[in-house]
Structure formats: C-alpha cells, structure tokens
mmCIF file of C-alpha atoms in Angstrom:
data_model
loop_
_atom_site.group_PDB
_atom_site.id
_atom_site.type_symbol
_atom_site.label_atom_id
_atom_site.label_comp_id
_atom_site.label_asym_id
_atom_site.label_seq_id
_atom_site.Cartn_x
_atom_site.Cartn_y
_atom_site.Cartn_z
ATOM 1 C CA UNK V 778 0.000 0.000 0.000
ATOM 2 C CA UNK V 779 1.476 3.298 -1.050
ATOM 3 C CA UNK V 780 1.957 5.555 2.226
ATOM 4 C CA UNK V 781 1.699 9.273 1.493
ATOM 5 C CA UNK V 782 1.373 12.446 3.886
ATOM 6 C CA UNK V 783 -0.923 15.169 4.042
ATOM 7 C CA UNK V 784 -0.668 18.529 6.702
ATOM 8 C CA UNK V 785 -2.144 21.741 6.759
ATOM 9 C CA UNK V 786 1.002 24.105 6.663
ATOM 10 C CA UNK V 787 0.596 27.400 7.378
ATOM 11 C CA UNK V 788 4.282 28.528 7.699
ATOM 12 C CA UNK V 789 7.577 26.758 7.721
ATOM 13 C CA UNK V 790 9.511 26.251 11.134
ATOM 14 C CA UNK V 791 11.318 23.522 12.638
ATOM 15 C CA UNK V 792 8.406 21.445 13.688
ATOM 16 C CA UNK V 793 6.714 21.293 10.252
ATOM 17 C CA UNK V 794 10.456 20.056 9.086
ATOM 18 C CA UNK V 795 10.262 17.117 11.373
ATOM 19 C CA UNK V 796 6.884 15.912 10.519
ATOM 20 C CA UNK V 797 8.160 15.979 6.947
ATOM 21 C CA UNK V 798 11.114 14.096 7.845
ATOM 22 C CA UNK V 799 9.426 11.298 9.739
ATOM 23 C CA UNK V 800 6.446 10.931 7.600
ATOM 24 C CA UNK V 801 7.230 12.165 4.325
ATOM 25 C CA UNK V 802 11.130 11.407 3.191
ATOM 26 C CA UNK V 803 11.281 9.674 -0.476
ATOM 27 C CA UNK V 804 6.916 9.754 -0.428
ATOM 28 C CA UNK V 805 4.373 12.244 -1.830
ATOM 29 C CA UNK V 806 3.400 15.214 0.475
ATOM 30 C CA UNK V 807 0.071 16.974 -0.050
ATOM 31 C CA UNK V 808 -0.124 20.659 1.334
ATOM 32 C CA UNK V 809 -3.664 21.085 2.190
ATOM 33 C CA UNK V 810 -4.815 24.193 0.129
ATOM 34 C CA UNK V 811 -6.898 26.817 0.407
ATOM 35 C CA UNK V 812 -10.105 25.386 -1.054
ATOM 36 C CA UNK V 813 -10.408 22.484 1.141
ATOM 37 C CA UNK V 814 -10.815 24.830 4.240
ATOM 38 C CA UNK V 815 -12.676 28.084 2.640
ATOM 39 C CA UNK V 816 -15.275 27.425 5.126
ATOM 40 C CA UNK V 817 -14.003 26.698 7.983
ATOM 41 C CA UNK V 818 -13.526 30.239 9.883
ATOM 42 C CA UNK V 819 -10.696 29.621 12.291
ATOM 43 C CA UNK V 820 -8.085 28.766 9.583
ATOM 44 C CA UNK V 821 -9.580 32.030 7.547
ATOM 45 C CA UNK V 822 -8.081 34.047 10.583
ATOM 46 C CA UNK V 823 -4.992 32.603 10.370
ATOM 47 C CA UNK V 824 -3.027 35.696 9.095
ATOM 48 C CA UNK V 825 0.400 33.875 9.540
ATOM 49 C CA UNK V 826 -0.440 31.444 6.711
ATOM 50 C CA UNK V 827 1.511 31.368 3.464
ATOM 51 C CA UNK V 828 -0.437 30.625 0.133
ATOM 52 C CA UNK V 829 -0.060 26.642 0.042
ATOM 53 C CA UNK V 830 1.686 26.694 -3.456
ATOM 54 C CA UNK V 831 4.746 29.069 -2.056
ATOM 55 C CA UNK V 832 4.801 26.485 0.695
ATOM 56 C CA UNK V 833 4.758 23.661 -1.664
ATOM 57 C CA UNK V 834 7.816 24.966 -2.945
ATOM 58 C CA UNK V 835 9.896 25.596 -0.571
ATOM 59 C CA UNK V 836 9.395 22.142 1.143
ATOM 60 C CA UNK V 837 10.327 20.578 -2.333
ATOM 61 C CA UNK V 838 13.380 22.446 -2.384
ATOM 62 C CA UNK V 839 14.347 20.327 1.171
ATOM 63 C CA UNK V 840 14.805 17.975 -1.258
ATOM 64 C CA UNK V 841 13.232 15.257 1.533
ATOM 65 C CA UNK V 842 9.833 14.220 -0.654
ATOM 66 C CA UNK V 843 9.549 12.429 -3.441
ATOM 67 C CA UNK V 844 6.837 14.806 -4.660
ATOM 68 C CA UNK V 845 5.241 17.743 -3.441
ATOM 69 C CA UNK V 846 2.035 19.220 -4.488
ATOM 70 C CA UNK V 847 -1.241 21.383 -3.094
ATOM 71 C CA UNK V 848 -4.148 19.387 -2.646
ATOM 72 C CA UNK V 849 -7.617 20.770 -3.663
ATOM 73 C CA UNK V 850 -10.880 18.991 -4.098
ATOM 74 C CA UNK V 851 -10.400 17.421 -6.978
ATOM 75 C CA UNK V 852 -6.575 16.227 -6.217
ATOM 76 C CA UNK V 853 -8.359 14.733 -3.163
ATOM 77 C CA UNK V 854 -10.959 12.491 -5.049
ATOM 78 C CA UNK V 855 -8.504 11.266 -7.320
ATOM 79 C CA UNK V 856 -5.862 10.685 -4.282
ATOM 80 C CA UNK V 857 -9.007 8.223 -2.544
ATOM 81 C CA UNK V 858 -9.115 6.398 -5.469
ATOM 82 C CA UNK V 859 -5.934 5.433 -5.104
ATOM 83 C CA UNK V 860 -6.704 4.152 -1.433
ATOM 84 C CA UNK V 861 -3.020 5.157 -0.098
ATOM 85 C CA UNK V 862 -2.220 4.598 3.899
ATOM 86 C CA UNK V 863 -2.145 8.231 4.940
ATOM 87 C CA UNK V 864 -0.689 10.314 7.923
ATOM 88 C CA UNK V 865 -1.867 13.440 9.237
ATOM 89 C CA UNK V 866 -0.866 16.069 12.054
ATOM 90 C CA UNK V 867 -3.707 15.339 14.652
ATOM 91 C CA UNK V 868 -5.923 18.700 14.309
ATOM 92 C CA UNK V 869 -9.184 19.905 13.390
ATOM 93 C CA UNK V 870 -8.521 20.490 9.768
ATOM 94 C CA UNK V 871 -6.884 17.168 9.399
ATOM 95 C CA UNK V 872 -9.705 15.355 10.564
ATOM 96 C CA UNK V 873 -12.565 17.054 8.520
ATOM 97 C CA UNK V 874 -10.636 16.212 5.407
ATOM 98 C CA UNK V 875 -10.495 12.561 6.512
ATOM 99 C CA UNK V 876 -13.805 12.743 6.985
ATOM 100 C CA UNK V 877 -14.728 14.043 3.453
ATOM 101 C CA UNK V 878 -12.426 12.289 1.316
ATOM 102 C CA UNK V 879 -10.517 9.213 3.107
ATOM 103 C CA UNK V 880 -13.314 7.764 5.187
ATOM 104 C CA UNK V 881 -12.169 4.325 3.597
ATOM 105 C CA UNK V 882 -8.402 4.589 3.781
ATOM 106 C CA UNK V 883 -5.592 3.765 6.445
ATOM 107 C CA UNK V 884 -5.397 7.010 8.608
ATOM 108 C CA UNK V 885 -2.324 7.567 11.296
ATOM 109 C CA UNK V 886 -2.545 10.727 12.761
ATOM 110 C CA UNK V 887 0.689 12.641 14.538
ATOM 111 C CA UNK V 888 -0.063 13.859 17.473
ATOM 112 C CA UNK V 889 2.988 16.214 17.411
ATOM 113 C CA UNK V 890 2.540 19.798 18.549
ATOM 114 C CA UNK V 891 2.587 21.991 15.449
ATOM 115 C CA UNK V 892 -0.218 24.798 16.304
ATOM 116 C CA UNK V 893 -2.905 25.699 18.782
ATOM 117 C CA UNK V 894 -6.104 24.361 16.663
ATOM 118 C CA UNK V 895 -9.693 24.623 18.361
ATOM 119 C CA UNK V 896 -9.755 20.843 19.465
ATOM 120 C CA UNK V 897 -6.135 21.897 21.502
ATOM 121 C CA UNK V 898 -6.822 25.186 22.231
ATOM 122 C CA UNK V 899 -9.755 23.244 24.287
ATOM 123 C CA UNK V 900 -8.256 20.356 25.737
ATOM 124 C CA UNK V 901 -8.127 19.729 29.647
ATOM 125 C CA UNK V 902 -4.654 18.121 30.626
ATOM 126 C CA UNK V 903 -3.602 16.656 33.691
ATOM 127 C CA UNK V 904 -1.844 19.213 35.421
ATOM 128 C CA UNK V 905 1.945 18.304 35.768
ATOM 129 C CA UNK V 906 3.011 18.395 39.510
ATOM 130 C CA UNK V 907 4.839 16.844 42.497
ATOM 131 C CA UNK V 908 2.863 15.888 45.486
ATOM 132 C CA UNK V 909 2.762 17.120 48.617
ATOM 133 C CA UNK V 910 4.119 15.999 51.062
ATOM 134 C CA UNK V 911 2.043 15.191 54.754
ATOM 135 C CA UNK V 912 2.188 17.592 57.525
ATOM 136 C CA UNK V 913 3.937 20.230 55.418
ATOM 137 C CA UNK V 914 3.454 23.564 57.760
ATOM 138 C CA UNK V 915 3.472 26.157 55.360
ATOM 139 C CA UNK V 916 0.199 24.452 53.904
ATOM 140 C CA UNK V 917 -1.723 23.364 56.368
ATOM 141 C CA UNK V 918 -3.240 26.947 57.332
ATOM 142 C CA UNK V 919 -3.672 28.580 53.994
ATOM 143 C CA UNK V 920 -5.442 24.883 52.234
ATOM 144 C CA UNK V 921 -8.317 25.113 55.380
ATOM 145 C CA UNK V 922 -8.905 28.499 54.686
ATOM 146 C CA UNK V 923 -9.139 28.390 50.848
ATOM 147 C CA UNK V 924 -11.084 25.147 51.111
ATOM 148 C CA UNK V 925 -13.382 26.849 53.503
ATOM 149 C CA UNK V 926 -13.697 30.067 51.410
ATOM 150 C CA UNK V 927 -14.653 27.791 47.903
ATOM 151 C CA UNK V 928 -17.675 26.228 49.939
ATOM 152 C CA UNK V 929 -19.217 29.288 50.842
ATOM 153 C CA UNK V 930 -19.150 30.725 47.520
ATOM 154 C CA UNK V 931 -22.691 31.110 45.908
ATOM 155 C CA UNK V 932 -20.646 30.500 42.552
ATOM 156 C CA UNK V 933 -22.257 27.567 42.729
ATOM 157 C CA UNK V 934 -21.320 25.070 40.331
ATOM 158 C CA UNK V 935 -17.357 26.574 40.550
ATOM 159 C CA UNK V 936 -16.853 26.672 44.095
ATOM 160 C CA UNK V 937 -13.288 27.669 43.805
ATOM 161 C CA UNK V 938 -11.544 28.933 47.076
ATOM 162 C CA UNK V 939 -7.929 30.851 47.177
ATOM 163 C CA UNK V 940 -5.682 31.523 50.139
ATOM 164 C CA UNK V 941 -2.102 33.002 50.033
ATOM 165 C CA UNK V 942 0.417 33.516 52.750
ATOM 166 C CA UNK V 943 2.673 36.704 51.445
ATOM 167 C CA UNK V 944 6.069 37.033 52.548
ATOM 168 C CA UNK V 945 5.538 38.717 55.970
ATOM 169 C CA UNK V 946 3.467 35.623 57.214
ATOM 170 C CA UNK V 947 -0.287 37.524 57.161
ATOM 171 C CA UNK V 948 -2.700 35.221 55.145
ATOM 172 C CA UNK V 949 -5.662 36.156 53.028
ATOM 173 C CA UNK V 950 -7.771 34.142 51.153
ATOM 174 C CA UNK V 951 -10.616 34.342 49.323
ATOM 175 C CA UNK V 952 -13.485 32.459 46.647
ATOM 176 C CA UNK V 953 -15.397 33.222 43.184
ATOM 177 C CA UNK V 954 -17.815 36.281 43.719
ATOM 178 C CA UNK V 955 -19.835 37.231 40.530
ATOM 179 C CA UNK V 956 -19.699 40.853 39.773
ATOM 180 C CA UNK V 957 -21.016 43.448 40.099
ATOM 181 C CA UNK V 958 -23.375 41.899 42.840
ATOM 182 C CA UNK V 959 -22.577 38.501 44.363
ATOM 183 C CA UNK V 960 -25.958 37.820 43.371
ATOM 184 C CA UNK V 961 -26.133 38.772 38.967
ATOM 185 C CA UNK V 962 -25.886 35.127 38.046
ATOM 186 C CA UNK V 963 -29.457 34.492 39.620
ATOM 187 C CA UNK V 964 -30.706 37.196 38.419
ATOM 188 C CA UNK V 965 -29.566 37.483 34.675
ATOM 189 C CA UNK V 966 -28.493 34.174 34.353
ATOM 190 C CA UNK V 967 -24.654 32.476 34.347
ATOM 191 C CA UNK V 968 -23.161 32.902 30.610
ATOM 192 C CA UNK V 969 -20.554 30.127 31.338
ATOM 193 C CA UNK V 970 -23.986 27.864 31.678
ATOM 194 C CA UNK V 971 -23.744 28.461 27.864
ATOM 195 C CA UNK V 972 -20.000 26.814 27.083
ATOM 196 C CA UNK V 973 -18.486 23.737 27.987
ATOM 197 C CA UNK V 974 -15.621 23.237 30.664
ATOM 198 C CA UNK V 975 -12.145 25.187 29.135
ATOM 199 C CA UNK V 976 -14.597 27.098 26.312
ATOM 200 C CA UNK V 977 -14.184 30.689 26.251
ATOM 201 C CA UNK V 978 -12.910 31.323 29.878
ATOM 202 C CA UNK V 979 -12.990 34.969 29.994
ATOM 203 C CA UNK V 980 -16.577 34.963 29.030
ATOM 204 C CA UNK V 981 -17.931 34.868 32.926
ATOM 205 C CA UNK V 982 -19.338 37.128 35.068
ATOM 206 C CA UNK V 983 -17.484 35.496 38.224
ATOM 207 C CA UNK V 984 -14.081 37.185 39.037
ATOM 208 C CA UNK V 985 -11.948 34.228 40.447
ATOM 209 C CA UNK V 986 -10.374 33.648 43.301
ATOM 210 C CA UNK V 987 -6.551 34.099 42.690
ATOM 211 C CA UNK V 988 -7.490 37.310 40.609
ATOM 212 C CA UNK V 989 -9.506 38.784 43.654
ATOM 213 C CA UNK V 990 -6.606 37.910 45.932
ATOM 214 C CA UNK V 991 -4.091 39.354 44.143
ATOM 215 C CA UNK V 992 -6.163 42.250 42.883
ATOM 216 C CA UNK V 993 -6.953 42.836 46.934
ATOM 217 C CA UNK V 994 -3.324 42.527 47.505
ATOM 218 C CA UNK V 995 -2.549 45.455 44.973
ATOM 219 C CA UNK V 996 -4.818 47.847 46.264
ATOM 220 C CA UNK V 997 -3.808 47.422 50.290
ATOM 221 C CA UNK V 998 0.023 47.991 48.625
ATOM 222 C CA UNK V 999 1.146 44.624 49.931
ATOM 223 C CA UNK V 1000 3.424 42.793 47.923
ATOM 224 C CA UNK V 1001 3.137 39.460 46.445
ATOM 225 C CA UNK V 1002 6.804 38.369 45.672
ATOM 226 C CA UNK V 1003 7.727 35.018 47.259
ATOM 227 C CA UNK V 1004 4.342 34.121 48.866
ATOM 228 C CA UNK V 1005 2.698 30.741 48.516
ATOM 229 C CA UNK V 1006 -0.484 30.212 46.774
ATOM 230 C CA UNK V 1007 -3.204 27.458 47.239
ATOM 231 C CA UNK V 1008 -6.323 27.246 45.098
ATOM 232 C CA UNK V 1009 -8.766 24.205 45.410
ATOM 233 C CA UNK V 1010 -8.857 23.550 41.397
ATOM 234 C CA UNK V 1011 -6.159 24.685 38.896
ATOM 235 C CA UNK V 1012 -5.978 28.095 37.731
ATOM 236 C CA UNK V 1013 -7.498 28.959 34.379
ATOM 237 C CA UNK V 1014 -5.184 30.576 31.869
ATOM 238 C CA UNK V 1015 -5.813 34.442 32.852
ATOM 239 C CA UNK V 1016 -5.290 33.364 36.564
ATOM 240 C CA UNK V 1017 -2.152 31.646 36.081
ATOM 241 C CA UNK V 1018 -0.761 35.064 33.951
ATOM 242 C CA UNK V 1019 -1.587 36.350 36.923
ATOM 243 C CA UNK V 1020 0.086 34.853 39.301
ATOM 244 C CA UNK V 1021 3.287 34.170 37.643
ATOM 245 C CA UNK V 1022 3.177 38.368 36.803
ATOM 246 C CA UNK V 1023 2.609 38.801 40.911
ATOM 247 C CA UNK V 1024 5.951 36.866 41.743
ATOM 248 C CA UNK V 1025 4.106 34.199 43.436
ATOM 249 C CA UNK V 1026 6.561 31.409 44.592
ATOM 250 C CA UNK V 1027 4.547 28.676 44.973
ATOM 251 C CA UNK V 1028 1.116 27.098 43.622
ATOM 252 C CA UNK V 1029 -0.589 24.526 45.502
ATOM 253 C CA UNK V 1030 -3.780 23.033 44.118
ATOM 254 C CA UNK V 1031 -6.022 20.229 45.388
ATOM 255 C CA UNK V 1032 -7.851 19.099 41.543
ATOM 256 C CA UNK V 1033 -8.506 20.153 37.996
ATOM 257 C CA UNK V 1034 -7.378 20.310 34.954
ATOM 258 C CA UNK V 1035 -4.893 22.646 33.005
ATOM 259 C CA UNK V 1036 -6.018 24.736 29.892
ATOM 260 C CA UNK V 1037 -4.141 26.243 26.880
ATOM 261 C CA UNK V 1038 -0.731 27.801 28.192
ATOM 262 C CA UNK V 1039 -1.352 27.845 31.964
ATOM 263 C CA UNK V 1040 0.667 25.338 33.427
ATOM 264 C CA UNK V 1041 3.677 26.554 30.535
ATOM 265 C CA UNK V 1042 3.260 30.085 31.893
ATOM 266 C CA UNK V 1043 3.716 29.024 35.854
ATOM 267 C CA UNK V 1044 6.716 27.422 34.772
ATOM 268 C CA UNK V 1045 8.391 29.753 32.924
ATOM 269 C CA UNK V 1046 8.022 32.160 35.870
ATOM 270 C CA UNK V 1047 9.898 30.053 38.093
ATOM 271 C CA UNK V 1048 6.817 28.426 40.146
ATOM 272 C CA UNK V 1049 6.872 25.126 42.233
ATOM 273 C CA UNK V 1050 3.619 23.447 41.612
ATOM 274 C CA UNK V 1051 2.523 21.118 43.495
ATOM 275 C CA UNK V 1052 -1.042 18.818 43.831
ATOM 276 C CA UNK V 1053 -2.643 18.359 47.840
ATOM 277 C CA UNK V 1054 -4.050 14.707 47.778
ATOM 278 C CA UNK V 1055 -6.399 14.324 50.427
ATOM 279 C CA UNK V 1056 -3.688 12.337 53.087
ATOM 280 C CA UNK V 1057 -1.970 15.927 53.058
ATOM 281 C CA UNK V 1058 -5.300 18.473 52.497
ATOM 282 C CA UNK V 1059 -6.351 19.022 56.318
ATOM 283 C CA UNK V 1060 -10.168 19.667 56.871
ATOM 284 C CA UNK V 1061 -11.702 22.756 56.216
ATOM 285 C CA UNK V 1062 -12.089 24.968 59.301
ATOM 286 C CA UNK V 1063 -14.731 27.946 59.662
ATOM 287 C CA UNK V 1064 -13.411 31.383 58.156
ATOM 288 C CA UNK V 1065 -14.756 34.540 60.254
#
C-alpha cells in the first residue's frame, strides 16, 4: 500500500520540518490548500499562513519528498481512489478532510505539537506536579482556609476557594464572587452555563479567586513576591498570567485540569507546583 502524507502548513519552522522528515522522506506530500478549508472560519483568521503553493515549494526544495504538491478537491478524489495509507498532524482540519475524502483509507494521525487548533486550544490536561508531602506547615493553614472560602461561595457550580500567605506571614484568602453583585448570576443568568468546561474562559461574570486575591493585595500595597499560593482547582489561563506576573513562589492546588498555556506560563516564571491529595489536604475549618 502506497503511504503518502498530508498537513495543513501554514508557515515553515522547525516542527513542520520534522513531521516531513518522519512521515514524508522519499513519499508524496500533499499541502492542504486553500479550497479544502474556505469554510471553515478559524483557519480564515490565520493571518500567519503562506499561500499553500509558495509552501509547496519551498518544502520541495528540502529535497526530503519524493513529490510535493497542493491538494484541492479534486486532487483529493482522485488521491481516494488510489486508497493510499495516509498520515496526518492530529488537528481539526486534518480530521474534517479525513472525513470528506478518506473515510475508507488507512489514517495515522501525529499527534505532534505543530499549532494551537480549536480541538487543543480546548483540551483539559492533567496538570503536571509533584505531590505534597504530609504535615507540610506552610500548607496546612492557607489549604483550610481556601477550602473553607470555595464552599461558601454562591458561585455555585465553581466553588473555587484561594488563600495566600505573602512574605511577611499575614494570610488572606478568598473564593469566586460574581460581579457586580454577588448575586447577577441568579438574576440574569450564568453565561458560562452556555460553554463547555475550558470554552471561552474569559466569558464569565465570576471574578476568580486568585485574581480577587491578588487584585486585593494590589490595592492594600502589599506585595506578592515570594508568597505561597493554594487554590482548590487549577488556575485557568488568565489566573495563572496572573500569578506568575505577581511573583508568586509557589502554587498549591487540590484538583482540575490545566487549559491552553497555563501550566507553561507558571513554569516559565519560576513556580513550584505542586497537587494536595487528600492524606496531606487538612479539613476545612470555619473562616470569620
């Protein structure tokens, strides 16, 4: 069975080169062109993208394929017929071709990281962390009151609780609160009701936790280099910009699930995560 590769390609950098060198070296390569995504509106905003022929090019001149060419609709028909074993990146575009045109051949797909598509941009990852370990003291205080805080919030189906200890010992903590009244989301309605889980995070009337801690902590002038954070679920992507911008030195979180660049971001600043199971998480106490 003749093996052949096909990838959207938008521009040309290092990872692109590798998926051509694993998948494509002495076969065909198909560019995915222009016509074969005209309706699908994300790739339409994709102002980095070269036209597919210029692309086309330039990959032949790696001298790596046996062949390279654009695909359009026509190209793809007459590439089905052939029933080839094909490889794809693993992305949105890749699989709605699939689905159009090679519904009856061999499909591989790459799950290599080439380009935030909508399926990725979406995805909920286990965050990466080191546990906790029992009876650590600088935890024990600041997890009872965050804990405590997140149950009490009338955020009600994100009952997320924050408590920090700054660098002078003093602790704060504090949970989701809609704005402008505690109360809007009863009201008017919840618009994250209207989205599934990772979807289109800033588009909530609840200001988190970490943001109103921090936020808080900015107004009363007190600074938040070195402190130690713990949240009850993992901070969304704006919260984590957040925190690694405030200097924070460590994150602790008890569950949830990392979105889009969050956990990259708290790295890159310098953070130590680390995940409270419940043999270290001590019970909440009452906040006054």
């Amino acid at each position: 069975m003749k093996k052949v590769a096909i990838a959207y390609i938008p521009v040309l950098h290092d990872g692109y080169r590798r998926f051509v060198d694993r998948h494509a070296a002495g076969r065909r390569l198909f560019v995915i062109g222009q016509t074969l995504y005209a309706d699908y509106r994300p790739l339409a905003k994709d102002i980095r993208c070269l036209d597919a022929e210029l692309a086309a090019r330039a990959i032949a001149a790696w001298d790596v394929c046996a062949e390279v060419s654009v695909l359009d609709e026509s190209g793809a028909e007459r590439l089905a017929a052939e029933g080839p074993e094909i490889v794809l990146p693993a992305e949105d575009v890749s699989y709605q071709i699939v689905e159009r045109f090679f519904g009856r051949c061999e499909v591989r797909y790459d799950t290599v990281f080439l380009r935030w598509d909508k399926t990725r941009t979406a995805q909920m990852l286990i965050p990466a962390a080191r546990p906790a370990l029992p009876g650590e003291p600088a935890l024990a205080e600041i997890a009872a009151a965050a804990q405590a805080r997140g149950a009490a919030s009338i955020d009600w189906w994100r009952q997320v609780g924050a408590a920090i200890r700054f660098a002078d010992g003093s602790v704060a903590c504090a949970g989701n609160e809609h704005q402008p009244h505690r109360l809007s989301a009863y009201a008017a309605g919840d618009p994250r009701a209207n989205f599934y889980k990772g979807v289109s995070l800033e588009l909530s009337t609840a200001m988190h936790a970490e943001a109103r801690l921090i936020a808080s902590a900015a107004r009363d002038g007190i600074s938040t280099a070195g402190a130690a954070l713990y949240v009850t679920d993992f901070p969304c992507p704006p919260c984590a910009k957040l925190i690694a911008g405030a200097g924070i030195d460590t994150l602790y979180f008890s569950t949830g699930y990392a979105v889009l660049d969050g956990q990259d971001v708290l790295e890159a600043a310098g953070l130590t995560i680390i995940q409270v199971t419940d043999e270290t998480c001590p019970e909440p106490v009452t906040q006054t």
